[in-house]
PDB file of C-alpha atoms in Angstrom:
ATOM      1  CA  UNK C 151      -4.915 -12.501  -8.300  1.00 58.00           C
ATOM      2  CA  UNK C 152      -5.612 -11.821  -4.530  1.00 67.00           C
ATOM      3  CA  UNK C 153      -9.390 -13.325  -4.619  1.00 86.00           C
ATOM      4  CA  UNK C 154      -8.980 -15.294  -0.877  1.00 87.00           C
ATOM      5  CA  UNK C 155     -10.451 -13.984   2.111  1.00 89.00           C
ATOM      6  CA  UNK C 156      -9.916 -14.703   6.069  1.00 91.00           C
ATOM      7  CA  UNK C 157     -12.285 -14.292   8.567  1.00 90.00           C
ATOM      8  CA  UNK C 158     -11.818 -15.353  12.573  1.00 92.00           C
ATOM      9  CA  UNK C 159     -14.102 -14.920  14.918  1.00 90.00           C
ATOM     10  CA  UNK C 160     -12.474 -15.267  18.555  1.00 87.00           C
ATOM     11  CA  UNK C 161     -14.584 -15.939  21.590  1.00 81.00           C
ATOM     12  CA  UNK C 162     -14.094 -15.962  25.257  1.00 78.00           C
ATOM     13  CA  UNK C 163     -14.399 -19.610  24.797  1.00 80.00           C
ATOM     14  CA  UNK C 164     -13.058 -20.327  21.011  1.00 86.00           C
ATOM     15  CA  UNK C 165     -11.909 -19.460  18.254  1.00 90.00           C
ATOM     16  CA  UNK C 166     -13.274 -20.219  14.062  1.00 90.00           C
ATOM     17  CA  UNK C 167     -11.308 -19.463  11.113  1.00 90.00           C
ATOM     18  CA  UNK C 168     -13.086 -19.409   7.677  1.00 89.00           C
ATOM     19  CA  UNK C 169     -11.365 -19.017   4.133  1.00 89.00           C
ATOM     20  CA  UNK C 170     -13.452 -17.718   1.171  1.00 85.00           C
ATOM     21  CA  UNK C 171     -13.724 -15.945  -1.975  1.00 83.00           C
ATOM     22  CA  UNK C 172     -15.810 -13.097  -2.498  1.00 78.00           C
ATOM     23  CA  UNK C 173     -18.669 -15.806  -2.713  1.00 78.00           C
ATOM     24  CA  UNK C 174     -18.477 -15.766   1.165  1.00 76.00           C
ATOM     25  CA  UNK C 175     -18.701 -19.608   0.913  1.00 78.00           C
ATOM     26  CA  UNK C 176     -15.772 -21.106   3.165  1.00 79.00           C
ATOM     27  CA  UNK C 177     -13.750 -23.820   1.349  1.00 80.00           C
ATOM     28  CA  UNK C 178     -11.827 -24.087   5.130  1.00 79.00           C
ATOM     29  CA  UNK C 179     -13.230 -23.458   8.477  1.00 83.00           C
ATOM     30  CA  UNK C 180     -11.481 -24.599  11.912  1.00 85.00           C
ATOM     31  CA  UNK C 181     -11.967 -24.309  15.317  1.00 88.00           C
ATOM     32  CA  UNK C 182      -9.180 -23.279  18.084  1.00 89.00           C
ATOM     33  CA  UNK C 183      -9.624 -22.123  21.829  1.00 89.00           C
ATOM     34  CA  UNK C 184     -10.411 -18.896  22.813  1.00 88.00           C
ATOM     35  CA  UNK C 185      -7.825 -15.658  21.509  1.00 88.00           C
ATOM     36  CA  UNK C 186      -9.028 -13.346  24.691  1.00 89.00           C
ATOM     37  CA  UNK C 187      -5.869 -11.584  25.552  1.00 90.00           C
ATOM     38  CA  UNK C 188      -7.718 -10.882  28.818  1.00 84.00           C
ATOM     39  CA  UNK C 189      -7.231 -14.602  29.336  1.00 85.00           C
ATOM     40  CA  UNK C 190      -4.250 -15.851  27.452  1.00 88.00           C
ATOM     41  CA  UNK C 191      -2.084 -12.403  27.649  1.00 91.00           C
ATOM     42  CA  UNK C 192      -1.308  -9.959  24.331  1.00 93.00           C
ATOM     43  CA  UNK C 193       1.745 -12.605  22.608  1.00 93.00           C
ATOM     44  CA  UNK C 194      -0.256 -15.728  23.339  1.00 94.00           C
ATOM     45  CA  UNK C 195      -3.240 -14.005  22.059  1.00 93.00           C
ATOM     46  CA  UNK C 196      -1.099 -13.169  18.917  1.00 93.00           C
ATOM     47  CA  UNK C 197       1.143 -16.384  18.698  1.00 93.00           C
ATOM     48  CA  UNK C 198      -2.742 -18.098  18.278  1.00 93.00           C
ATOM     49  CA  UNK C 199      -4.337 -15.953  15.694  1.00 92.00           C
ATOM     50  CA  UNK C 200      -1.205 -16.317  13.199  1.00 94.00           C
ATOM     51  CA  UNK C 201      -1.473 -20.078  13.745  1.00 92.00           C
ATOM     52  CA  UNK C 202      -5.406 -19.832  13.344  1.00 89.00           C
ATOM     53  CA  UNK C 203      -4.323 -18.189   9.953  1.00 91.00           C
ATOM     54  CA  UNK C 204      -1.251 -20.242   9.069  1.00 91.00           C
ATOM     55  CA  UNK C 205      -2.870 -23.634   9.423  1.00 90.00           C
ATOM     56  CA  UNK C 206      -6.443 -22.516   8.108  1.00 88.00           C
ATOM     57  CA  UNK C 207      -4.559 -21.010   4.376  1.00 88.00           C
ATOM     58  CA  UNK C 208      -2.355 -24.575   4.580  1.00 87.00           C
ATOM     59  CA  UNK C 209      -4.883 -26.323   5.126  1.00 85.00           C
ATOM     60  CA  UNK C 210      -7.245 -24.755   2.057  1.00 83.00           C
ATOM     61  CA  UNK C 211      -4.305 -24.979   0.346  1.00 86.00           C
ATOM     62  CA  UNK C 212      -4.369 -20.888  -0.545  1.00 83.00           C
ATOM     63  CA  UNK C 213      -0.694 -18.801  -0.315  1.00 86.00           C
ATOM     64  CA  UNK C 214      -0.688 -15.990   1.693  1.00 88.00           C
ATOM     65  CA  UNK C 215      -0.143 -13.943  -1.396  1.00 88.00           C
ATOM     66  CA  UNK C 216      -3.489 -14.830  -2.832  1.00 86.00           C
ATOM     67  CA  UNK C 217      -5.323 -13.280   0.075  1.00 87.00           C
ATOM     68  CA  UNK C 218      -6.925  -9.756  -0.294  1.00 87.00           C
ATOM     69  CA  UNK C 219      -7.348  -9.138   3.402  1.00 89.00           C
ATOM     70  CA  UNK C 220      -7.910 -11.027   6.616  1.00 92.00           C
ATOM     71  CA  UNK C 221     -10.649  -9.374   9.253  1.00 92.00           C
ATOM     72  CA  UNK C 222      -9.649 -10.324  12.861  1.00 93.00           C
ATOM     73  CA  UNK C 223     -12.696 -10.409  15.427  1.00 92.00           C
ATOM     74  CA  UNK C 224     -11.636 -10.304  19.259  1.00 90.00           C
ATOM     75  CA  UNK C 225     -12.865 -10.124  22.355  1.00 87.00           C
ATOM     76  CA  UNK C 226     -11.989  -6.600  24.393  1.00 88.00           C
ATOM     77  CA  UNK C 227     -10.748  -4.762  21.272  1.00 90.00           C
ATOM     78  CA  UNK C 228     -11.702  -1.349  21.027  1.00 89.00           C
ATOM     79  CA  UNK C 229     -11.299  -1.215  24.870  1.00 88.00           C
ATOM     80  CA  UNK C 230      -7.815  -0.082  25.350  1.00 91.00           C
ATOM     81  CA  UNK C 231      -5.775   1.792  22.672  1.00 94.00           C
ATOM     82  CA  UNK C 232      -2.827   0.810  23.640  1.00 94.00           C
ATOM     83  CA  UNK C 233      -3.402  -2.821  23.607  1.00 93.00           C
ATOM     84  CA  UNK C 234      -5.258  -2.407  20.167  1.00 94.00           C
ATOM     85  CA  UNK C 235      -2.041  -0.698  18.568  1.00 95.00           C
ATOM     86  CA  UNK C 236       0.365  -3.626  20.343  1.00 94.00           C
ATOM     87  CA  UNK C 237      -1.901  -6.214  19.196  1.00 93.00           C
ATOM     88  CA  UNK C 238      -2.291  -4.541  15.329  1.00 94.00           C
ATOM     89  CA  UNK C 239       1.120  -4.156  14.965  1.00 95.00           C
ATOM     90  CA  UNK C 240       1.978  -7.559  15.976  1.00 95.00           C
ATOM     91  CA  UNK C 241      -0.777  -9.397  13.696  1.00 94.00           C
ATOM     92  CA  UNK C 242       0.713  -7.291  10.901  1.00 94.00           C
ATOM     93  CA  UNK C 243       4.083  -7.888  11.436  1.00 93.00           C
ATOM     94  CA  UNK C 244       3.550 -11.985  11.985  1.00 93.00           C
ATOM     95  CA  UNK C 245       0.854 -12.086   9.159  1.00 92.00           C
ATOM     96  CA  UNK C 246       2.442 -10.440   6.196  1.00 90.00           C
ATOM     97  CA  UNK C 247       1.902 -10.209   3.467  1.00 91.00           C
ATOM     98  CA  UNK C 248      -1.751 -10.679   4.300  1.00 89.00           C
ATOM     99  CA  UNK C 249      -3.419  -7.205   5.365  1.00 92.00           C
ATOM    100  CA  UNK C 250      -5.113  -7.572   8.444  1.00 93.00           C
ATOM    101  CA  UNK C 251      -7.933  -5.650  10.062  1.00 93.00           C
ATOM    102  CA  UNK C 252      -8.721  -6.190  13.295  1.00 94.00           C
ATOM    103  CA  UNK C 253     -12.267  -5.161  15.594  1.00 93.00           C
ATOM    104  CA  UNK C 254     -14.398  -6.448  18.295  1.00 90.00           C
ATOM    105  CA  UNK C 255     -15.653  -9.867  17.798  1.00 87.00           C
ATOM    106  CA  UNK C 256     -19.197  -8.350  18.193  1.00 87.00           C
ATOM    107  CA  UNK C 257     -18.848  -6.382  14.935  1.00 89.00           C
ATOM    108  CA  UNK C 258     -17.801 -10.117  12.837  1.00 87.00           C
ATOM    109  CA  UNK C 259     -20.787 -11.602  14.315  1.00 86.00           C
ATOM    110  CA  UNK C 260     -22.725  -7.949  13.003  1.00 86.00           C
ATOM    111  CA  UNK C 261     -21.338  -8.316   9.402  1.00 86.00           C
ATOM    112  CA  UNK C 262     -21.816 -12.190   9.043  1.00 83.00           C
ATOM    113  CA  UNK C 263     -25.388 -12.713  10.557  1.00 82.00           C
ATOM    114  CA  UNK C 264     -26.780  -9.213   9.039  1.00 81.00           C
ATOM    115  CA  UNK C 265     -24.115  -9.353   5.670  1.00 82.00           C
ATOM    116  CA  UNK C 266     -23.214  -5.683   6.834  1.00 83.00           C
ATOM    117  CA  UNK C 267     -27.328  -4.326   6.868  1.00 83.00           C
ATOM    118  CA  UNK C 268     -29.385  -2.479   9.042  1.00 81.00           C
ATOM    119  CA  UNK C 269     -30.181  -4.324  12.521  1.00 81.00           C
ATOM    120  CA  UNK C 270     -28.975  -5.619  15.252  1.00 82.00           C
ATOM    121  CA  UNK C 271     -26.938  -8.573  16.664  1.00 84.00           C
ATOM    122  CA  UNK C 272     -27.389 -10.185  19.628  1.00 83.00           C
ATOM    123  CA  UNK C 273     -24.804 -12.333  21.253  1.00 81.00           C
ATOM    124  CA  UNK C 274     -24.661 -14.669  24.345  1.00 81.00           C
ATOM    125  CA  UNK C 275     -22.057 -16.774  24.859  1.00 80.00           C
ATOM    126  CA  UNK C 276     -19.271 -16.453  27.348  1.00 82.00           C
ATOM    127  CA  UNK C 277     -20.052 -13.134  27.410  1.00 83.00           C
ATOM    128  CA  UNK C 278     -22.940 -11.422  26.202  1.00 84.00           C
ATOM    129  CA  UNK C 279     -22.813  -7.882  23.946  1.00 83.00           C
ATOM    130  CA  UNK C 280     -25.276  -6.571  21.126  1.00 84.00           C
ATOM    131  CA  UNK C 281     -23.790  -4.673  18.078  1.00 85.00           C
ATOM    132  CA  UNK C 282     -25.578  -3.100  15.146  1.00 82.00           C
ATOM    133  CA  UNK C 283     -25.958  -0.069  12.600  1.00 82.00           C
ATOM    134  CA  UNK C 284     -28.619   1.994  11.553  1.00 78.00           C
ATOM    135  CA  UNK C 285     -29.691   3.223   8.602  1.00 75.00           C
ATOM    136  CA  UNK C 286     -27.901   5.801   8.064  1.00 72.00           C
ATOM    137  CA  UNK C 287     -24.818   3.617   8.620  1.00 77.00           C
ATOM    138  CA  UNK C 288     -24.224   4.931  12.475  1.00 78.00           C
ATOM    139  CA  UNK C 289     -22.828   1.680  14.686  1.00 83.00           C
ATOM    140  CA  UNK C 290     -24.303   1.068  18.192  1.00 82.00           C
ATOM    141  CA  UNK C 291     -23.344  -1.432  21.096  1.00 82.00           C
ATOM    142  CA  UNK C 292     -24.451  -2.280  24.471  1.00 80.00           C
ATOM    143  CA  UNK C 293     -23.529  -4.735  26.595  1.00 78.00           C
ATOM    144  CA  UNK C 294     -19.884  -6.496  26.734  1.00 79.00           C
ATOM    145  CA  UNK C 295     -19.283  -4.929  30.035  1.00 80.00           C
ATOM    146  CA  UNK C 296     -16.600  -7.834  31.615  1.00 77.00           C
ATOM    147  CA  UNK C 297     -18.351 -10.736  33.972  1.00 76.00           C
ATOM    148  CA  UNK C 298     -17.316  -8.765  36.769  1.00 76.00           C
ATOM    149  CA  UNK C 299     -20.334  -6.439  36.595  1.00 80.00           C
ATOM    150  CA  UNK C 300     -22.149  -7.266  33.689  1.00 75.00           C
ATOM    151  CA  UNK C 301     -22.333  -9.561  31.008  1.00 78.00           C
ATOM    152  CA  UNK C 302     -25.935 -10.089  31.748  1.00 81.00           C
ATOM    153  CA  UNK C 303     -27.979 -13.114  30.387  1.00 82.00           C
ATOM    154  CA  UNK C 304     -24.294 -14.564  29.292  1.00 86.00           C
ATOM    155  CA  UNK C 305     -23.277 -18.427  30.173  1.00 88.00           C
ATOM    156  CA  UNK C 306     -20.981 -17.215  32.118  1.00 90.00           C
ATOM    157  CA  UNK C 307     -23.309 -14.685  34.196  1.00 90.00           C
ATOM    158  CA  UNK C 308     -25.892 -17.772  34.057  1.00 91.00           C
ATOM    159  CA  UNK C 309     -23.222 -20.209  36.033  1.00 93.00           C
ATOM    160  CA  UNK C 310     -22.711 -17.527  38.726  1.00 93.00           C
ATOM    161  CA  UNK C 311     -26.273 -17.961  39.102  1.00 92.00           C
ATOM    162  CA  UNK C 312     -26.352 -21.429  39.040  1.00 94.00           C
ATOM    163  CA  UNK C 313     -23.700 -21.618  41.506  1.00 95.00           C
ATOM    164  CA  UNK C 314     -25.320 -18.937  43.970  1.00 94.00           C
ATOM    165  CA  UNK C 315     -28.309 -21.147  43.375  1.00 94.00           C
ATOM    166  CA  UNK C 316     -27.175 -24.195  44.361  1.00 96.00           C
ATOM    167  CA  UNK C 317     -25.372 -23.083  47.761  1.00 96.00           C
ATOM    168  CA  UNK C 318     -28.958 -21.416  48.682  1.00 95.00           C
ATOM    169  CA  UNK C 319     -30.488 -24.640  47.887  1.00 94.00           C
ATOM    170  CA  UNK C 320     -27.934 -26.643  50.285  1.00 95.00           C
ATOM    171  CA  UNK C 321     -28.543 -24.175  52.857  1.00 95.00           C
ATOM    172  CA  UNK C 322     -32.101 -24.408  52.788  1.00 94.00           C
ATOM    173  CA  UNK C 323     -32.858 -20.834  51.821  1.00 93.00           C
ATOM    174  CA  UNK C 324     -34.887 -21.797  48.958  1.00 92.00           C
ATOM    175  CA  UNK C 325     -36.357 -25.508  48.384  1.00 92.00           C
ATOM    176  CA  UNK C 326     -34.077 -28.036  46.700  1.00 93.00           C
ATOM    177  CA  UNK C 327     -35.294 -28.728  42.961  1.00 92.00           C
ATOM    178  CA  UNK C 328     -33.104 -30.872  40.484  1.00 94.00           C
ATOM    179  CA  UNK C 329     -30.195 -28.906  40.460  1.00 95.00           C
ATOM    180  CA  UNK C 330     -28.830 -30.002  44.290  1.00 96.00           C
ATOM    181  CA  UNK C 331     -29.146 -33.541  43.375  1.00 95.00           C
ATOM    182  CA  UNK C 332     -27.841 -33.230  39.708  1.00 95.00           C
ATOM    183  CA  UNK C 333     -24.543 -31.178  40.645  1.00 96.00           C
ATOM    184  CA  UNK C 334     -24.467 -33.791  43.396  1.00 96.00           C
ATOM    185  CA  UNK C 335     -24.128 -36.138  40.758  1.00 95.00           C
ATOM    186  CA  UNK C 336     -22.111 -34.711  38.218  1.00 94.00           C
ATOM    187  CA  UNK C 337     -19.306 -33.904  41.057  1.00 96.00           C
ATOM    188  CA  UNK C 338     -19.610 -36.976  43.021  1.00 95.00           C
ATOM    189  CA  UNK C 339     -20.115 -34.789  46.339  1.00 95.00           C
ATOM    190  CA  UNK C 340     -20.475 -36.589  49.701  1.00 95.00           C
ATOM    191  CA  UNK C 341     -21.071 -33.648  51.296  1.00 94.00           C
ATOM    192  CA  UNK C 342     -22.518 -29.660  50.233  1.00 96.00           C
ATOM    193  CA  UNK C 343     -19.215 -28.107  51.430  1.00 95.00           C
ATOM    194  CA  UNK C 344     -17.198 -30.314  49.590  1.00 96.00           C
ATOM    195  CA  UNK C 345     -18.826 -28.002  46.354  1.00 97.00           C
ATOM    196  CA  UNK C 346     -16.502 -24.550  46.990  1.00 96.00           C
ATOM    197  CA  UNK C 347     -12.944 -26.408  46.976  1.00 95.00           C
ATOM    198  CA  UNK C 348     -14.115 -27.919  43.692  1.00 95.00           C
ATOM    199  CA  UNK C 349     -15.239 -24.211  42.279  1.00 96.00           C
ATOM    200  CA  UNK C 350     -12.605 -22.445  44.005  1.00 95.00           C
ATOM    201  CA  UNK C 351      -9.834 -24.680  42.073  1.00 94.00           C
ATOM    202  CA  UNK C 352     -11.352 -26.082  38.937  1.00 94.00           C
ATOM    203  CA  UNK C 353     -13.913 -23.706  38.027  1.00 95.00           C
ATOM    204  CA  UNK C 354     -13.312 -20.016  39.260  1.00 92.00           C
ATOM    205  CA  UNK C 355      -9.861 -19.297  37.370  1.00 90.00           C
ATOM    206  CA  UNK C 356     -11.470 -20.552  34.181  1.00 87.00           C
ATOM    207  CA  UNK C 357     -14.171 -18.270  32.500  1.00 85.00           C
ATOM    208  CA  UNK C 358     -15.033 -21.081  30.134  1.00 85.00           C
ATOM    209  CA  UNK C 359     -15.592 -23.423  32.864  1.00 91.00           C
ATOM    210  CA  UNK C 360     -18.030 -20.821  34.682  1.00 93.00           C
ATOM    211  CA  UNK C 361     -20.115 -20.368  31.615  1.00 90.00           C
ATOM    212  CA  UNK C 362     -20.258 -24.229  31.175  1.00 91.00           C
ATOM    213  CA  UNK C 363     -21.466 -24.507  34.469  1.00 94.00           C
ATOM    214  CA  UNK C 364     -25.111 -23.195  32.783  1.00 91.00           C
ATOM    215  CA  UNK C 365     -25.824 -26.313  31.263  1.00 92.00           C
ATOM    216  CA  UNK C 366     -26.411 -27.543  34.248  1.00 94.00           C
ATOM    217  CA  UNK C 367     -28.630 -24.793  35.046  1.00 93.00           C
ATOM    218  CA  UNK C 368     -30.385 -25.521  32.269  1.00 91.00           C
ATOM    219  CA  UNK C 369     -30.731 -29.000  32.614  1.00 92.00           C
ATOM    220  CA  UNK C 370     -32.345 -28.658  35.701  1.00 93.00           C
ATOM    221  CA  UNK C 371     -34.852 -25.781  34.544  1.00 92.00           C
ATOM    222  CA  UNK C 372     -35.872 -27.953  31.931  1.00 92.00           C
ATOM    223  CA  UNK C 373     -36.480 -30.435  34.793  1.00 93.00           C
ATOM    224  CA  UNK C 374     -38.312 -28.183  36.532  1.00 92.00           C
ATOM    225  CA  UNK C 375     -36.542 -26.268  38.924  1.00 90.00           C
ATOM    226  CA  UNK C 376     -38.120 -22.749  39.409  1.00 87.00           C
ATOM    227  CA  UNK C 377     -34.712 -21.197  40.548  1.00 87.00           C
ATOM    228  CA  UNK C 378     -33.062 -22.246  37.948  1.00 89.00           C
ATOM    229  CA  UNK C 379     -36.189 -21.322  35.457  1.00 86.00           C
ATOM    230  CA  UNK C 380     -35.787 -17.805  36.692  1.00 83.00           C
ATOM    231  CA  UNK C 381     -32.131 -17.490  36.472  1.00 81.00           C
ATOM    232  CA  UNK C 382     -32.220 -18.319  32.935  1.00 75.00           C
ATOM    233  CA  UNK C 383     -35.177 -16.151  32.250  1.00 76.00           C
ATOM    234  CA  UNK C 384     -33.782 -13.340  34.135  1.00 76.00           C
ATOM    235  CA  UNK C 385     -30.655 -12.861  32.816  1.00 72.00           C
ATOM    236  CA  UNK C 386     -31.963 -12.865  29.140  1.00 71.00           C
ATOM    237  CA  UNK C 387     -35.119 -10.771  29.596  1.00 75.00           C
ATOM    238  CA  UNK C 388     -32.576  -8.289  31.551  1.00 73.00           C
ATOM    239  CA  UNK C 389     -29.713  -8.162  28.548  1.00 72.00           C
ATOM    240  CA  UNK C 390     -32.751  -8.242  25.957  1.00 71.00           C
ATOM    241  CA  UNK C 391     -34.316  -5.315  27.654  1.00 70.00           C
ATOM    242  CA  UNK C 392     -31.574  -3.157  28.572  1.00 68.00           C
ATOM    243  CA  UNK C 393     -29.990  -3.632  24.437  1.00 68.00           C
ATOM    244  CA  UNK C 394     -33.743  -2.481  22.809  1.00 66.00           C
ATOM    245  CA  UNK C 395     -33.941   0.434  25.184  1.00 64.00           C
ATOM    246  CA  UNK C 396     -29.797   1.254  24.135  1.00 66.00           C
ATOM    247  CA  UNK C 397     -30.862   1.565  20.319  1.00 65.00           C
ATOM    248  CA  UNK C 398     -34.155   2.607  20.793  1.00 56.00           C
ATOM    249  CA  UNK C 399     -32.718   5.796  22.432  1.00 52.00           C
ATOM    250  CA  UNK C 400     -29.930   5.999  19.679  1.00 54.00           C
ATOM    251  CA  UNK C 401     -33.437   6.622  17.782  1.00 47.00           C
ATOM    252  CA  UNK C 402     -31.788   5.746  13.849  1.00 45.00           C
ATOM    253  CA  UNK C 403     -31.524   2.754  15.098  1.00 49.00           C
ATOM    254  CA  UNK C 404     -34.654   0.822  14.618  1.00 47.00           C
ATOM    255  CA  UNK C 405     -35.375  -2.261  16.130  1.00 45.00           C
ATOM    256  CA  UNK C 406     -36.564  -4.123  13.239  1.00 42.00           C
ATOM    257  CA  UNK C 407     -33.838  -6.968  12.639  1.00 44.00           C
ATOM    258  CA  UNK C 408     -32.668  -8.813  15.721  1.00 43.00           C
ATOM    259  CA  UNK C 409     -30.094 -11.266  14.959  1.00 41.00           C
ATOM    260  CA  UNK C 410     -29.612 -14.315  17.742  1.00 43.00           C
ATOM    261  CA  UNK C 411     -25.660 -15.422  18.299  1.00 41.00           C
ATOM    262  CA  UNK C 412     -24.864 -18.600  19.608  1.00 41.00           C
ATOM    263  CA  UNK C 413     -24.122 -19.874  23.149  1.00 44.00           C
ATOM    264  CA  UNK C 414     -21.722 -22.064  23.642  1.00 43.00           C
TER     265      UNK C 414
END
């Protein structure tokens, strides 16, 4: 009897696999890095998902035959048809017999934290998108617009920040707070210049690395550093904002369930 079910949930930092029965209680769950295609290219984006699977049902000890379905969650899909065909076809091919079904990672996050109901779902991590339905079943999103020009209130927009904020701060364009002397620290600078060539080569090619870099924002808000205060407050008040007046104006889509995701 096919009673096993596979859920993965892929990230622009990570990726989770879960295995459960209809019970939606996971007798498996795992952690991998992130399945973006948009950073790891269509195959490798593929080659990791079947291994997600592989290893997760091994590891649970459940056949592939057993499963009823596996629901794929990833970052971009739904953006380009033709990489959503490549990338369905290919998960099909490498995953059968095991039928696979595959959306954006902000619908999983939808159907797990709301169990498929009425509200809305609010994620900032690397990126930063809201996803929901309505009562009369209609589905809604805003947000999930690519670092590049949005992603606002995301880790990764938050670094940028923090970044920006600390090269005004060694200028002297705003007053140094805790964040010049703790990134001073935590990279061992000697001088404020010496800051880009460690960005520019360990930081900017990474989009994990740039949303890491908020903890440090963070850190120094909570330490008191008004710049960095704002930049955190900014960027979430702005996606928070901009997401109720998206489903507001869908109008069956009531803002009565708001649904935090994680950051990373």
């Amino acid at each position: 009897m096919k009673q096993w079910y596979v859920g993965v949930d892929g990230g622009g930092t990570k990726t989770a696999v879960a295995i459960s029965t209809a019970d939606s209680v996971p007798i498996q769950t795992m952690t991998y890095p992130t399945c973006s295609y948009q950073s790891i290219g269509i195959p490798e984006s593929v080659a990791l998902i079947t291994k997600v699977v592989r290893e997760a049902l091994s590891g649970g000890g459940v056949s592939p035959q057993d499963c009823a379905g596996c629901c794929v969650g990833m970052p971009c899909y739904g953006e380009n048809p033709a990489n959503d065909r490549e990338i369905v076809r290919l998960l099909t091919d490498a995953l059968t017999p095991v039928p696979v079904y595959v959306v954006n990672d902000g619908e999983v996050g939808w159907a797990g934290s709301l169990a498929c109901g009425e509200g809305i779902h609010i994620v900032s991590g690397t990126g930063s998108i809201a996803f929901g339905r309505g009562c009369d079943k209609e589905f809604a999103r805003c947000g999930g617009w690519v670092e590049f020009f949005g992603d606002e209130g995301s880790c990764y927009w938050i670094g940028r920040q923090g970044m920006s904020l600390f090269s005004k701060e060694a200028d002297g364009r705003l007053p140094r707070g805790p964040l010049y002397d703790l990134v001073h620290g935590e990279f061992g600078l000697t001088e404020d210049y010496q800051f880009i060539d460690r960005i520019v080569r360990e930081f900017a090619p990474y989009r994990e690395k740039v949303a890491g870099f908020q903890r440090y924002v963070l850190q120094a808000a909570r330490a008191g550093d008004t710049g960095a205060h704002d930049s955190h407050a900014q960027g979430k008040t702005s996606f928070l904002r901009r997401a109720h007046q998206r489903f507001l104006l869908r109008r069956y889509l009531p803002c009565r369930r708001i649904h935090p995701g994680p950051s990373p």
